[in-house]
Amino acid sequence: MSLKEKYKDYFLIGAAVNTHTIQTHKDLILREFNSITCENEMKYGEVTNDGVTYDFADADKIVAFAKDNGLAMRMHTLLWHNQSPPPIFKNTDRDRLLQVFRGHVNRMAQRYGKLVYACGVANEVIDDKGSEYFRKSPWLSIIGDDFVDVAFEYAKEAMPNVTLCYNDYNESEPEKSLKIAKLVRDMKNKGIPIDCVGLQAHWNIVSPSVDEIKRAFELYAGLGVKLHITELDVSLFAFEDRSVLKEPSLELIKRQADFYREVFAIFRQYRDIVESITTWGVADDESWLSNFPVPNRKNWPLLFDDNHQSKPCYEAIMDF
Ligand code: G3I
């Protein structure tokens, strides 16, 4: 039995893919997953360099793959401080930037809005530091404090039937989760059309603790929104750990399996509101973590190994 079959009554099982992995990992994707996200190809700065001329070739390839194979798709992402085309922030003001951004949202919606079930509208706008609320960015400084609200209004207008999510990382960290919850609560109180919180879930075997993750789920579940796990991976290294490994020890592989088992138990517990679980990549041979936070350091964060074989963490989440 595959992952998507095992979880068919619970949630969609997704993977982030790119134009390379839809070829190299095709069999595995089609066997195990029923949802995909473009790892980069739908980001603002990837579809346009200057904010005027668009090139949808890579995103189109992935969308065609989804259509041909009956996979559901998430859109990632409309407003982000990274990978946006720098010229849109030059010599501009609030009204001009809003106009340009609304044009972008409409273009993305026109091309992909009918094909996606969910969209990460705003990404990582909350600051990690306790003393700050919003992260500093040109979006915030040029548009002002309502930049996220406006993004959701534009997205709703352009994609009325798509689940609209706010997406962030360190989403289980106690202080940051309170700020994310405040953002969502305030938006709902103002009548802003937010449907969902996307929990990136870039976790490692040390942190966050399973208790922290449970508390974050309780908090988000109380907001009356859907939850999507959008970028799940479980690094074998604590974030500050800069050591390098040739091979992971059996002990680490077991700890990773235990971690996956426990967090999937939480996901199942919240099945009424959790709609999708997406891993950030397909197999360990191609993961962003093999370059972050240490360039060229091999990591093994996913459910399938370098040869696309299932790992103990896969067996752990299939065993319930
Ligand atoms: O496309 C260029 C290529 O032309 C160039 O030769 C090459 C040389 O560095 O770079 C290529 O761009 C890279 C891009 O991925 C496409 O592969 C960038 O350097 C690289 O920085 C970029 O990394 C992506 C990262 O977002 C950028 O912020 C990762 O693949 C992607 O996995 C990662 O995903 C993010 C989510 O979107 C949001 N949450 C965090 C997550 C991890 O950072």
XYZ file of N, CA and C and ligand atoms in Angstrom, residues 39-40 43 76 80 82-83 123-124 200 202 231 280 288, ligand 1:
85
model
N 8.357 23.797 -6.135
C 9.328 24.224 -5.118
C 9.717 25.691 -5.317
N 9.865 26.119 -6.553
C 10.225 27.511 -6.856
C 9.406 28.123 -7.993
N 6.863 31.053 -7.855
C 7.172 32.235 -7.042
C 7.234 33.472 -7.939
N 2.283 28.206 -4.629
C 3.254 28.742 -3.671
C 4.158 29.701 -4.423
N 6.024 37.393 -0.812
C 7.132 36.892 0.016
C 8.280 37.895 -0.041
N 11.337 37.033 -0.077
C 12.362 36.408 -0.928
C 11.800 36.174 -2.314
N 12.683 36.030 -3.277
C 12.281 35.626 -4.629
C 11.097 36.424 -5.171
N 3.683 34.738 2.732
C 4.655 33.795 3.260
C 5.643 34.505 4.187
N 5.769 34.016 5.416
C 6.859 34.424 6.316
C 6.885 35.923 6.609
N 4.853 25.339 7.817
C 5.920 24.818 6.948
C 6.493 23.519 7.502
N 9.482 22.806 8.866
C 10.903 22.489 8.665
C 11.473 22.182 10.052
N 5.544 22.180 4.120
C 6.942 21.996 3.694
C 7.677 21.039 4.625
N 8.799 18.676 1.774
C 9.516 19.651 0.927
C 10.597 18.936 0.114
N 16.545 20.794 -0.366
C 17.179 22.104 -0.117
C 18.096 22.034 1.098
O 17.704 29.201 -10.850
C 19.024 29.542 -10.413
C 20.041 29.058 -11.406
O 19.847 29.753 -12.622
C 21.444 29.338 -10.838
O 22.393 28.830 -11.701
C 21.597 28.660 -9.484
C 22.950 28.950 -8.824
O 22.837 29.201 -7.451
O 20.603 29.149 -8.627
C 19.286 28.865 -9.082
O 18.389 29.419 -8.165
C 18.243 28.723 -6.949
C 16.766 28.396 -6.795
O 16.550 27.790 -5.539
C 16.265 27.453 -7.893
O 16.922 26.232 -7.809
C 18.712 29.597 -5.812
O 20.118 29.782 -5.871
C 18.348 28.974 -4.490
O 18.615 29.902 -3.434
C 16.871 28.646 -4.461
O 16.581 28.029 -3.228
C 15.210 27.851 -2.941
C 14.855 28.685 -1.711
O 13.501 28.419 -1.354
C 15.019 30.174 -2.007
O 14.477 30.970 -1.046
C 14.995 26.367 -2.648
O 15.184 25.628 -3.863
C 13.599 26.143 -2.110
O 13.485 24.815 -1.638
C 13.336 27.078 -0.937
O 12.027 26.876 -0.485
C 11.620 27.663 0.628
C 10.122 27.892 0.485
O 9.840 28.460 -0.753
C 9.595 28.768 1.611
N 9.940 28.229 2.901
C 11.337 27.908 3.100
C 11.847 26.988 1.993
C 13.260 26.613 2.225
O 14.105 27.741 2.126
